[in-house]
PDB file of C-alpha atoms and ligand atoms in Angstrom:
ATOM      1  CA  MET A 140      -9.285   2.712   7.151  1.00  0.00           C
ATOM      2  CA  GLU A 141      -9.379   4.263   3.586  1.00  0.00           C
ATOM      3  CA  ALA A 142      -9.330   4.996   0.033  1.00  0.00           C
ATOM      4  CA  ALA A 143      -9.274   7.859  -3.102  1.00  0.00           C
ATOM      5  CA  ALA A 144      -8.445   9.345  -6.738  1.00  0.00           C
ATOM      6  CA  VAL A 145      -5.678   9.123  -9.559  1.00  0.00           C
ATOM      7  CA  ALA A 146      -3.591   8.411 -12.865  1.00  0.00           C
ATOM      8  CA  SER A 147      -0.461   8.595 -14.524  1.00  0.00           C
ATOM      9  CA  SER A 148       1.588   7.811 -17.380  1.00  0.00           C
ATOM     10  CA  GLY A 149       3.875   5.321 -19.387  1.00  0.00           C
ATOM     11  CA  THR A 150       4.580   2.356 -20.373  1.00  0.00           C
ATOM     12  CA  GLY A 151       3.411  -1.375 -18.347  1.00  0.00           C
ATOM     13  CA  LEU A 152       3.332  -4.540 -17.707  1.00  0.00           C
ATOM     14  CA  ARG A 153      -0.252  -6.350 -16.224  1.00  0.00           C
ATOM     15  CA  CYS A 154       0.268  -9.652 -14.768  1.00  0.00           C
ATOM     16  CA  SER A 155      -3.299 -11.271 -13.674  1.00  0.00           C
ATOM     17  CA  LEU A 156      -3.237 -14.247 -12.083  1.00  0.00           C
ATOM     18  CA  ASN A 157      -6.155 -16.519 -12.731  1.00  0.00           C
ATOM     19  CA  PRO A 158      -7.512 -18.447  -9.750  1.00  0.00           C
ATOM     20  CA  VAL A 159      -6.541 -22.084  -9.634  1.00  0.00           C
ATOM     21  CA  PRO A 160      -7.703 -24.799  -8.443  1.00  0.00           C
ATOM     22  CA  ASN A 161      -4.351 -25.726  -6.710  1.00  0.00           C
ATOM     23  CA  PRO A 162      -2.919 -22.068  -5.048  1.00  0.00           C
ATOM     24  CA  HIS A 163       0.797 -24.115  -3.755  1.00  0.00           C
ATOM     25  CA  LYS A 164       0.721 -24.041  -7.638  1.00  0.00           C
ATOM     26  CA  ILE A 165      -0.775 -20.304  -8.863  1.00  0.00           C
ATOM     27  CA  SER A 166       3.107 -19.795  -9.538  1.00  0.00           C
ATOM     28  CA  ALA A 167       2.290 -22.324 -12.555  1.00  0.00           C
ATOM     29  CA  ARG A 168      -0.837 -21.251 -13.564  1.00  0.00           C
ATOM     30  CA  VAL A 169       0.624 -17.754 -14.369  1.00  0.00           C
ATOM     31  CA  ARG A 170       1.091 -16.573 -17.901  1.00  0.00           C
ATOM     32  CA  PHE A 171       2.827 -14.002 -19.488  1.00  0.00           C
ATOM     33  CA  THR A 172       1.480 -12.527 -23.332  1.00  0.00           C
ATOM     34  CA  THR A 173       3.295  -9.129 -24.995  1.00  0.00           C
ATOM     35  CA  THR A 174       0.238  -8.020 -26.816  1.00  0.00           C
ATOM     36  CA  ARG A 175      -0.118  -3.900 -27.131  1.00  0.00           C
ATOM     37  CA  GLN A 176      -2.525  -2.176 -25.330  1.00  0.00           C
ATOM     38  CA  SER A 177      -3.825   1.566 -24.453  1.00  0.00           C
ATOM     39  CA  CYS A 178      -4.055   2.844 -21.402  1.00  0.00           C
ATOM     40  CA  ALA A 179      -5.767   5.536 -19.774  1.00  0.00           C
ATOM     41  CA  ALA A 180      -6.450   8.305 -22.254  1.00  0.00           C
ATOM     42  CA  THR A 181      -3.327   9.243 -20.187  1.00  0.00           C
ATOM     43  CA  CYS A 182      -0.826   6.844 -20.466  1.00  0.00           C
ATOM     44  CA  ARG A 183       1.196   5.779 -23.086  1.00  0.00           C
ATOM     45  CA  PRO A 184       0.517   2.703 -24.714  1.00  0.00           C
ATOM     46  CA  LEU A 185       1.171  -0.623 -22.579  1.00  0.00           C
ATOM     47  CA  LEU A 186       2.597  -3.356 -22.865  1.00  0.00           C
ATOM     48  CA  LEU A 187      -0.389  -5.503 -22.018  1.00  0.00           C
ATOM     49  CA  LEU A 188       1.511  -9.152 -20.254  1.00  0.00           C
ATOM     50  CA  ARG A 189      -0.153 -12.210 -19.229  1.00  0.00           C
ATOM     51  CA  PRO A 190       2.489 -14.295 -17.087  1.00  0.00           C
ATOM     52  CA  THR A 191       3.310 -17.262 -17.941  1.00  0.00           C
ATOM     53  CA  ALA A 192       4.981 -19.607 -16.188  1.00  0.00           C
ATOM     54  CA  SER A 193       9.053 -18.643 -17.129  1.00  0.00           C
ATOM     55  CA  ALA A 194       8.307 -15.347 -18.138  1.00  0.00           C
ATOM     56  CA  TYR A 195       6.765 -15.159 -14.822  1.00  0.00           C
ATOM     57  CA  SER A 196      10.038 -17.209 -12.447  1.00  0.00           C
ATOM     58  CA  ALA A 197      12.125 -14.980 -14.218  1.00  0.00           C
ATOM     59  CA  ALA A 198      10.554 -12.006 -13.004  1.00  0.00           C
ATOM     60  CA  ILE A 199      11.184 -13.103  -9.649  1.00  0.00           C
ATOM     61  CA  ASP A 200      14.869 -14.316 -10.168  1.00  0.00           C
ATOM     62  CA  SER A 201      15.811 -10.754 -11.767  1.00  0.00           C
ATOM     63  CA  GLY A 202      13.689  -8.706  -8.458  1.00  0.00           C
ATOM     64  CA  ALA A 203      12.473  -6.814 -11.865  1.00  0.00           C
ATOM     65  CA  GLY A 204      14.462  -4.694 -12.179  1.00  0.00           C
ATOM     66  CA  CYS A 205      15.070  -3.499  -8.646  1.00  0.00           C
ATOM     67  CA  SER A 206      19.113  -3.501  -7.110  1.00  0.00           C
ATOM     68  CA  GLY A 207      19.288  -6.733  -5.079  1.00  0.00           C
ATOM     69  CA  VAL A 208      19.752  -5.111  -2.110  1.00  0.00           C
ATOM     70  CA  SER A 209      16.411  -2.678  -2.629  1.00  0.00           C
ATOM     71  CA  LYS A 210      13.202  -4.197  -0.371  1.00  0.00           C
ATOM     72  CA  ARG A 211      10.784  -5.534  -2.355  1.00  0.00           C
ATOM     73  CA  LEU A 212       6.603  -4.160  -1.658  1.00  0.00           C
ATOM     74  CA  ALA A 213       3.328  -4.882  -2.338  1.00  0.00           C
ATOM     75  CA  VAL A 214       1.259  -1.982  -2.063  1.00  0.00           C
ATOM     76  CA  PHE A 215      -2.611  -2.395  -1.704  1.00  0.00           C
ATOM     77  CA  VAL A 216      -5.241   0.123  -3.057  1.00  0.00           C
ATOM     78  CA  SER A 217      -9.090   0.147  -3.417  1.00  0.00           C
ATOM     79  CA  GLY A 218      -9.064   3.771  -4.964  1.00  0.00           C
ATOM     80  CA  GLY A 219      -7.586   6.610  -6.145  1.00  0.00           C
ATOM     81  CA  GLY A 220      -3.672   5.162  -5.724  1.00  0.00           C
ATOM     82  CA  SER A 221      -1.890   8.727  -4.976  1.00  0.00           C
ATOM     83  CA  ASN A 222      -0.050   7.659  -1.943  1.00  0.00           C
ATOM     84  CA  PHE A 223       0.654   4.417  -3.384  1.00  0.00           C
ATOM     85  CA  ARG A 224       1.522   6.628  -6.240  1.00  0.00           C
ATOM     86  CA  SER A 225       4.481   8.962  -4.062  1.00  0.00           C
ATOM     87  CA  VAL A 226       5.738   5.888  -2.670  1.00  0.00           C
ATOM     88  CA  HIS A 227       6.171   4.459  -6.272  1.00  0.00           C
ATOM     89  CA  GLU A 228       7.957   7.631  -7.213  1.00  0.00           C
ATOM     90  CA  ALA A 229      10.159   8.307  -4.593  1.00  0.00           C
ATOM     91  CA  ALA A 230      11.142   4.382  -4.957  1.00  0.00           C
ATOM     92  CA  LEU A 231      12.247   5.049  -8.366  1.00  0.00           C
ATOM     93  CA  GLY A 232      13.865   8.221  -7.233  1.00  0.00           C
ATOM     94  CA  GLY A 233      15.535   6.376  -5.351  1.00  0.00           C
ATOM     95  CA  LYS A 234      14.362   7.816  -2.053  1.00  0.00           C
ATOM     96  CA  VAL A 235      12.985   4.542  -0.681  1.00  0.00           C
ATOM     97  CA  ASN A 236      15.427   1.836  -0.948  1.00  0.00           C
ATOM     98  CA  GLY A 237      12.165  -0.246  -2.733  1.00  0.00           C
ATOM     99  CA  HIS A 238      10.876  -1.378  -5.801  1.00  0.00           C
ATOM    100  CA  VAL A 239       7.255  -1.960  -6.149  1.00  0.00           C
ATOM    101  CA  ALA A 240       6.735  -5.511  -6.805  1.00  0.00           C
ATOM    102  CA  VAL A 241       3.219  -5.882  -7.404  1.00  0.00           C
ATOM    103  CA  LEU A 242       0.209  -3.533  -6.939  1.00  0.00           C
ATOM    104  CA  VAL A 243      -2.767  -5.408  -4.620  1.00  0.00           C
ATOM    105  CA  THR A 244      -6.714  -4.373  -5.430  1.00  0.00           C
ATOM    106  CA  ASP A 245     -10.373  -5.362  -4.300  1.00  0.00           C
ATOM    107  CA  LYS A 246     -11.596  -2.844  -7.119  1.00  0.00           C
ATOM    108  CA  PRO A 247      -9.390  -4.304 -10.527  1.00  0.00           C
ATOM    109  CA  GLY A 248     -10.819  -0.719 -12.372  1.00  0.00           C
ATOM    110  CA  CYS A 249      -9.812   1.396  -9.350  1.00  0.00           C
ATOM    111  CA  GLY A 250      -7.089   4.672 -10.468  1.00  0.00           C
ATOM    112  CA  GLY A 251      -4.480   2.888  -8.292  1.00  0.00           C
ATOM    113  CA  ALA A 252      -4.777  -0.394 -10.382  1.00  0.00           C
ATOM    114  CA  ASP A 253      -4.956   1.904 -13.242  1.00  0.00           C
ATOM    115  CA  TYR A 254      -1.687   3.778 -12.629  1.00  0.00           C
ATOM    116  CA  ALA A 255       0.101   0.721 -11.630  1.00  0.00           C
ATOM    117  CA  ARG A 256      -0.479  -1.118 -15.375  1.00  0.00           C
ATOM    118  CA  CYS A 257       0.421   1.877 -16.760  1.00  0.00           C
ATOM    119  CA  ASN A 258       3.764   1.876 -14.884  1.00  0.00           C
ATOM    120  CA  GLY A 259       4.691  -1.666 -15.055  1.00  0.00           C
ATOM    121  CA  VAL A 260       3.509  -2.728 -11.978  1.00  0.00           C
ATOM    122  CA  PRO A 261       1.993  -6.525 -12.166  1.00  0.00           C
ATOM    123  CA  VAL A 262      -1.471  -5.880 -10.154  1.00  0.00           C
ATOM    124  CA  VAL A 263      -2.796  -9.104  -8.353  1.00  0.00           C
ATOM    125  CA  VAL A 264      -7.094  -8.918  -8.375  1.00  0.00           C
ATOM    126  CA  PHE A 265      -8.051  -9.546  -4.168  1.00  0.00           C
ATOM    127  CA  PRO A 266     -10.567 -10.622  -2.375  1.00  0.00           C
ATOM    128  CA  LYS A 267     -12.372 -12.459  -5.133  1.00  0.00           C
ATOM    129  CA  SER A 268     -16.236 -11.204  -5.248  1.00  0.00           C
ATOM    130  CA  LYS A 269     -18.719 -10.663  -6.742  1.00  0.00           C
ATOM    131  CA  SER A 270     -17.702  -7.855  -8.982  1.00  0.00           C
ATOM    132  CA  ALA A 271     -14.172  -9.162  -8.655  1.00  0.00           C
ATOM    133  CA  PRO A 272     -14.853 -13.311  -9.734  1.00  0.00           C
ATOM    134  CA  GLU A 273     -11.197 -13.571 -11.129  1.00  0.00           C
ATOM    135  CA  GLY A 274      -9.554 -12.007  -7.345  1.00  0.00           C
ATOM    136  CA  VAL A 275      -7.537 -14.555  -5.456  1.00  0.00           C
ATOM    137  CA  SER A 276      -8.382 -16.482  -2.300  1.00  0.00           C
ATOM    138  CA  THR A 277      -5.669 -16.028   1.225  1.00  0.00           C
ATOM    139  CA  ASP A 278      -3.444 -18.490   0.293  1.00  0.00           C
ATOM    140  CA  GLN A 279      -3.049 -17.309  -3.446  1.00  0.00           C
ATOM    141  CA  LEU A 280      -2.332 -14.814  -2.430  1.00  0.00           C
ATOM    142  CA  LEU A 281       0.789 -15.463   0.128  1.00  0.00           C
ATOM    143  CA  ASN A 282       1.984 -17.829  -2.525  1.00  0.00           C
ATOM    144  CA  VAL A 283       1.999 -14.692  -4.848  1.00  0.00           C
ATOM    145  CA  LEU A 284       3.739 -12.220  -2.512  1.00  0.00           C
ATOM    146  CA  ARG A 285       6.206 -15.583  -1.227  1.00  0.00           C
ATOM    147  CA  ASP A 286       6.652 -15.982  -5.035  1.00  0.00           C
ATOM    148  CA  LEU A 287       7.887 -12.691  -5.507  1.00  0.00           C
ATOM    149  CA  LYS A 288      10.043 -12.251  -2.458  1.00  0.00           C
ATOM    150  CA  VAL A 289       7.762  -9.621  -1.134  1.00  0.00           C
ATOM    151  CA  ASP A 290       9.934  -7.960   2.270  1.00  0.00           C
ATOM    152  CA  PHE A 291       7.555  -5.308   2.973  1.00  0.00           C
ATOM    153  CA  VAL A 292       3.244  -5.064   2.562  1.00  0.00           C
ATOM    154  CA  LEU A 293       2.291  -1.543   2.515  1.00  0.00           C
ATOM    155  CA  LEU A 294      -1.982  -0.713   2.775  1.00  0.00           C
ATOM    156  CA  ALA A 295      -2.758   2.699   0.648  1.00  0.00           C
ATOM    157  CA  GLY A 296      -6.521   3.417   1.298  1.00  0.00           C
ATOM    158  CA  TYR A 297      -7.119  -0.303   1.051  1.00  0.00           C
ATOM    159  CA  LEU A 298     -10.753  -0.986   2.473  1.00  0.00           C
ATOM    160  CA  LYS A 299     -10.923  -4.353   3.408  1.00  0.00           C
ATOM    161  CA  LEU A 300      -9.929  -6.277   6.874  1.00  0.00           C
ATOM    162  CA  ILE A 301      -6.488  -7.755   5.920  1.00  0.00           C
ATOM    163  CA  PRO A 302      -6.957 -11.523   7.144  1.00  0.00           C
ATOM    164  CA  GLY A 303      -5.483 -13.455   9.949  1.00  0.00           C
ATOM    165  CA  GLU A 304      -3.117 -15.606   8.234  1.00  0.00           C
ATOM    166  CA  LEU A 305      -1.514 -12.375   5.911  1.00  0.00           C
ATOM    167  CA  VAL A 306      -1.262 -10.445   9.091  1.00  0.00           C
ATOM    168  CA  GLN A 307       1.108 -12.577  10.740  1.00  0.00           C
ATOM    169  CA  ALA A 308       2.836 -13.459   7.708  1.00  0.00           C
ATOM    170  CA  TYR A 309       4.201 -10.026   8.108  1.00  0.00           C
ATOM    171  CA  PRO A 310       5.061  -9.752  11.615  1.00  0.00           C
ATOM    172  CA  ARG A 311       6.690  -5.863  12.213  1.00  0.00           C
ATOM    173  CA  SER A 312       6.084  -5.603   8.718  1.00  0.00           C
ATOM    174  CA  MET A 313       3.170  -4.310   7.474  1.00  0.00           C
ATOM    175  CA  LEU A 314       1.562  -0.839   7.534  1.00  0.00           C
ATOM    176  CA  ASN A 315      -1.238   1.549   6.723  1.00  0.00           C
ATOM    177  CA  ILE A 316      -1.972   5.291   5.851  1.00  0.00           C
ATOM    178  CA  HIS A 317      -5.053   6.957   8.044  1.00  0.00           C
ATOM    179  CA  PRO A 318      -6.247  10.768   8.025  1.00  0.00           C
ATOM    180  CA  SER A 319      -6.648  10.862  11.183  1.00  0.00           C
ATOM    181  CA  LEU A 320      -4.760  10.835  14.635  1.00  0.00           C
ATOM    182  CA  LEU A 321      -5.309   7.605  15.504  1.00  0.00           C
ATOM    183  CA  PRO A 322      -6.524   6.925  18.181  1.00  0.00           C
ATOM    184  CA  ALA A 323      -9.406   9.095  17.142  1.00  0.00           C
ATOM    185  CA  PHE A 324     -11.669   8.340  13.818  1.00  0.00           C
ATOM    186  CA  GLY A 325     -10.521   4.992  13.527  1.00  0.00           C
ATOM    187  CA  GLY A 326     -12.031   2.391  12.909  1.00  0.00           C
ATOM    188  CA  LYS A 327     -14.690   0.112  11.180  1.00  0.00           C
ATOM    189  CA  GLY A 328     -16.496   2.655   8.542  1.00  0.00           C
ATOM    190  CA  TYR A 329     -14.170   5.843   9.110  1.00  0.00           C
ATOM    191  CA  TYR A 330     -12.882   5.442   6.037  1.00  0.00           C
ATOM    192  CA  GLY A 331     -13.039   8.867   3.011  1.00  0.00           C
ATOM    193  CA  SER A 332     -14.834  11.776   3.706  1.00  0.00           C
ATOM    194  CA  LYS A 333     -16.734  10.164   6.807  1.00  0.00           C
ATOM    195  CA  VAL A 334     -13.373  10.620   9.126  1.00  0.00           C
ATOM    196  CA  HIS A 335     -12.537  13.991   8.260  1.00  0.00           C
ATOM    197  CA  LYS A 336     -16.464  15.008   8.343  1.00  0.00           C
ATOM    198  CA  ALA A 337     -16.679  13.709  12.255  1.00  0.00           C
ATOM    199  CA  VAL A 338     -13.543  15.378  12.703  1.00  0.00           C
ATOM    200  CA  ILE A 339     -14.468  18.838  11.744  1.00  0.00           C
ATOM    201  CA  ALA A 340     -18.161  18.409  13.833  1.00  0.00           C
ATOM    202  CA  SER A 341     -16.174  17.463  16.499  1.00  0.00           C
ATOM    203  CA  GLY A 342     -14.670  21.027  16.988  1.00  0.00           C
ATOM    204  CA  ALA A 343     -11.071  19.187  17.046  1.00  0.00           C
ATOM    205  CA  ARG A 344      -8.639  22.070  15.915  1.00  0.00           C
ATOM    206  CA  TYR A 345      -6.021  19.488  14.774  1.00  0.00           C
ATOM    207  CA  SER A 346      -6.049  16.719  12.164  1.00  0.00           C
ATOM    208  CA  GLY A 347      -3.215  15.027  10.495  1.00  0.00           C
ATOM    209  CA  PRO A 348      -2.249  11.145   8.564  1.00  0.00           C
ATOM    210  CA  THR A 349      -1.168   8.418  11.049  1.00  0.00           C
ATOM    211  CA  VAL A 350       1.148   5.607   9.877  1.00  0.00           C
ATOM    212  CA  HIS A 351       0.937   2.658  11.780  1.00  0.00           C
ATOM    213  CA  PHE A 352       0.880  -1.005  12.343  1.00  0.00           C
ATOM    214  CA  VAL A 353      -1.432  -3.205  10.960  1.00  0.00           C
ATOM    215  CA  ASP A 354      -2.253  -5.749  13.506  1.00  0.00           C
ATOM    216  CA  MET A 355      -6.079  -7.953  13.249  1.00  0.00           C
ATOM    217  CA  GLN A 356      -8.540  -4.887  13.623  1.00  0.00           C
ATOM    218  CA  PHE A 357      -8.751  -1.903  11.382  1.00  0.00           C
ATOM    219  CA  ASP A 358      -7.064   0.948  12.951  1.00  0.00           C
ATOM    220  CA  THR A 359      -5.819  -0.079  15.714  1.00  0.00           C
ATOM    221  CA  GLY A 360      -2.116  -0.989  15.662  1.00  0.00           C
ATOM    222  CA  ARG A 361       0.866   0.793  16.402  1.00  0.00           C
ATOM    223  CA  THR A 362       1.341   4.244  15.893  1.00  0.00           C
ATOM    224  CA  LEU A 363       5.211   5.039  13.672  1.00  0.00           C
ATOM    225  CA  ALA A 364       4.199   7.762  12.569  1.00  0.00           C
ATOM    226  CA  GLN A 365       2.274  11.193  12.459  1.00  0.00           C
ATOM    227  CA  ARG A 366       1.607  15.198  11.118  1.00  0.00           C
ATOM    228  CA  VAL A 367      -0.810  17.048  12.484  1.00  0.00           C
ATOM    229  CA  VAL A 368      -2.787  20.170  10.118  1.00  0.00           C
ATOM    230  CA  PRO A 369      -5.223  22.648  11.552  1.00  0.00           C
ATOM    231  CA  VAL A 370      -8.756  21.907  11.038  1.00  0.00           C
ATOM    232  CA  LEU A 371      -9.738  25.584  10.433  1.00  0.00           C
ATOM    233  CA  ALA A 372     -13.124  27.114  11.736  1.00  0.00           C
ATOM    234  CA  ASN A 373     -14.872  27.328   7.810  1.00  0.00           C
ATOM    235  CA  ASP A 374     -12.778  24.122   6.407  1.00  0.00           C
ATOM    236  CA  THR A 375     -14.846  21.464   4.328  1.00  0.00           C
ATOM    237  CA  PRO A 376     -14.255  18.273   4.875  1.00  0.00           C
ATOM    238  CA  GLU A 377     -12.698  18.591   1.403  1.00  0.00           C
ATOM    239  CA  GLN A 378     -10.606  21.339   1.898  1.00  0.00           C
ATOM    240  CA  LEU A 379      -9.245  19.285   5.188  1.00  0.00           C
ATOM    241  CA  ALA A 380      -9.017  15.652   3.649  1.00  0.00           C
ATOM    242  CA  ALA A 381      -7.189  17.232   0.966  1.00  0.00           C
ATOM    243  CA  ARG A 382      -4.598  19.309   3.878  1.00  0.00           C
ATOM    244  CA  VAL A 383      -3.962  15.695   5.357  1.00  0.00           C
ATOM    245  CA  LEU A 384      -3.643  14.318   2.193  1.00  0.00           C
ATOM    246  CA  HIS A 385      -0.632  16.343   1.576  1.00  0.00           C
ATOM    247  CA  GLU A 386       1.101  15.410   4.404  1.00  0.00           C
ATOM    248  CA  GLU A 387       0.204  11.397   4.023  1.00  0.00           C
ATOM    249  CA  HIS A 388       2.655  11.507   0.570  1.00  0.00           C
ATOM    250  CA  GLN A 389       5.633  13.126   2.943  1.00  0.00           C
ATOM    251  CA  VAL A 390       5.208  11.362   5.811  1.00  0.00           C
ATOM    252  CA  TYR A 391       4.065   7.795   4.316  1.00  0.00           C
ATOM    253  CA  VAL A 392       7.332   8.219   2.119  1.00  0.00           C
ATOM    254  CA  GLU A 393       9.195   8.741   5.228  1.00  0.00           C
ATOM    255  CA  ALA A 394       7.710   6.359   7.210  1.00  0.00           C
ATOM    256  CA  VAL A 395       8.588   3.643   4.642  1.00  0.00           C
ATOM    257  CA  ALA A 396      12.255   5.077   3.530  1.00  0.00           C
ATOM    258  CA  ALA A 397      12.938   3.578   7.492  1.00  0.00           C
ATOM    259  CA  LEU A 398      11.005   1.014   7.184  1.00  0.00           C
ATOM    260  CA  CYS A 399      13.187  -0.187   4.196  1.00  0.00           C
ATOM    261  CA  ASP A 400      16.447   1.403   5.676  1.00  0.00           C
ATOM    262  CA  ASP A 401      15.840  -0.741   9.053  1.00  0.00           C
ATOM    263  CA  ARG A 402      15.289   2.039  10.841  1.00  0.00           C
ATOM    264  CA  ILE A 403      12.555   1.554  13.165  1.00  0.00           C
ATOM    265  CA  VAL A 404      13.028   0.398  16.096  1.00  0.00           C
ATOM    266  CA  TRP A 405      11.461  -1.061  18.922  1.00  0.00           C
ATOM    267  CA  ARG A 406      11.020   0.589  22.461  1.00  0.00           C
ATOM    268  CA  GLU A 407      10.806  -1.801  25.322  1.00  0.00           C
ATOM    269  CA  ASP A 408       7.011  -0.618  25.739  1.00  0.00           C
ATOM    270  CA  GLY A 409       6.097  -2.226  21.951  1.00  0.00           C
ATOM    271  CA  VAL A 410       6.639   1.809  20.233  1.00  0.00           C
ATOM    272  CA  PRO A 411       7.718   1.722  17.588  1.00  0.00           C
ATOM    273  CA  LEU A 412      10.542   4.955  16.669  1.00  0.00           C
ATOM    274  CA  ILE A 413      11.582   5.600  13.422  1.00  0.00           C
ATOM    275  CA  ARG A 414      15.637   6.499  13.787  1.00  0.00           C
ATOM    276  CA  SER A 415      16.562   9.607  12.274  1.00  0.00           C
ATOM    277  CA  GLN A 416      19.266   9.182   8.921  1.00  0.00           C
ATOM    278  CA  ALA A 417      20.457  12.510   9.244  1.00  0.00           C
ATOM    279  CA  ASN A 418      21.510  11.150  13.186  1.00  0.00           C
ATOM    280  CA  PRO A 419      20.934   7.954  14.536  1.00  0.00           C
ATOM    281  CA  ASN A 420      20.978   8.928  18.103  1.00  0.00           C
ATOM    282  CA  GLU A 421      17.993  11.165  17.043  1.00  0.00           C
ATOM    283  CA  TYR A 422      14.031   9.985  15.573  1.00  0.00           C
ATOM    284  CA  MET A 423      12.009  11.315  14.234  1.00  0.00           C
TER     285      MET A 423
HETATM  286  C1  GRF B 245      -6.093   8.181   2.077  1.00  0.00           C
HETATM  287  O1  GRF B 245      -6.557   9.400   2.905  1.00  0.00           O
HETATM  288  C2  GRF B 245      -5.401   6.983   3.183  1.00  0.00           C
HETATM  289  O2  GRF B 245      -4.664   8.434   4.657  1.00  0.00           O
HETATM  290  C3  GRF B 245      -6.396   6.237   3.689  1.00  0.00           C
HETATM  291  O3  GRF B 245      -7.108   6.408   2.362  1.00  0.00           O
HETATM  292  C4  GRF B 245      -6.499   7.448   1.664  1.00  0.00           C
HETATM  293  C5  GRF B 245      -6.001   7.094   0.556  1.00  0.00           C
HETATM  294  O4  GRF B 245      -6.203   7.540  -1.038  1.00  0.00           O
HETATM  295  N1  GRF B 245      -5.922   5.110   3.843  1.00  0.00           N
HETATM  296  P1  GRF B 245      -4.943   7.559  -2.173  1.00  0.00           P
HETATM  297  O5  GRF B 245      -5.734   5.720  -2.758  1.00  0.00           O
HETATM  298  O6  GRF B 245      -3.499   7.406  -1.781  1.00  0.00           O
HETATM  299  O7  GRF B 245      -5.539   8.357  -2.453  1.00  0.00           O
END
């Protein structure tokens, strides 16, 4: 599990969903408006859009600006969103054949949500909580993801356990990134600097991020990709976190690119492998 911090610029679109009595009618209850609002200090003025049924459907039908072949991604974030940002930038730059269709967060004020709003990515709050009463239920979220024709779900520092219905709705199609070499230093309670503190305290000489498929528990799904960084003698948790995070941004983009290109091959024993783009007979 996990979280962290970032911000950015751009002209954006904001999509907020109000909880509705009937989850199956959710797409009919969203409304667009075209109020201009200013974003964070670092952002250009933002076009605030509240979803209306017709504009929401139009966004879905048009693929919300993406090309017909690119995959549609939902990214889940609780913190700064630097991994979300690297995937979003890779998609815009053509390194990932995908389009971020929606940002899902349990923390509507987090850096990742700000970045989304400033960059035209609709934001949905999930789950509903005391601090986020605008949040949607699991059924409502599933309907939104279906309406938006989301192909893949990417967890990028989202701290809540994903409900089973959601995991089941995206078989072999939901990834997470964790800042340690799983299965070491993973599971409930291992998030943020706790991971790096535990790695340093253990005396491990190497650490690094793991990209894995999501199952019903924290950090136990099949490993798809890893990167190794050294743990130095005088490392602080912050120094180690920065070294690992740098690798996270590379390895998550590579794994998501492979997912969007259908370059993931499942070995007979259930281990997923990434087929190299340059040479289809090699695995990364
Ligand atoms: C990363 O360390 C990631 O491995 C973990 O949460 C952190 C998120 O960082 N799951 P950011 O929000 O992407 O900057």
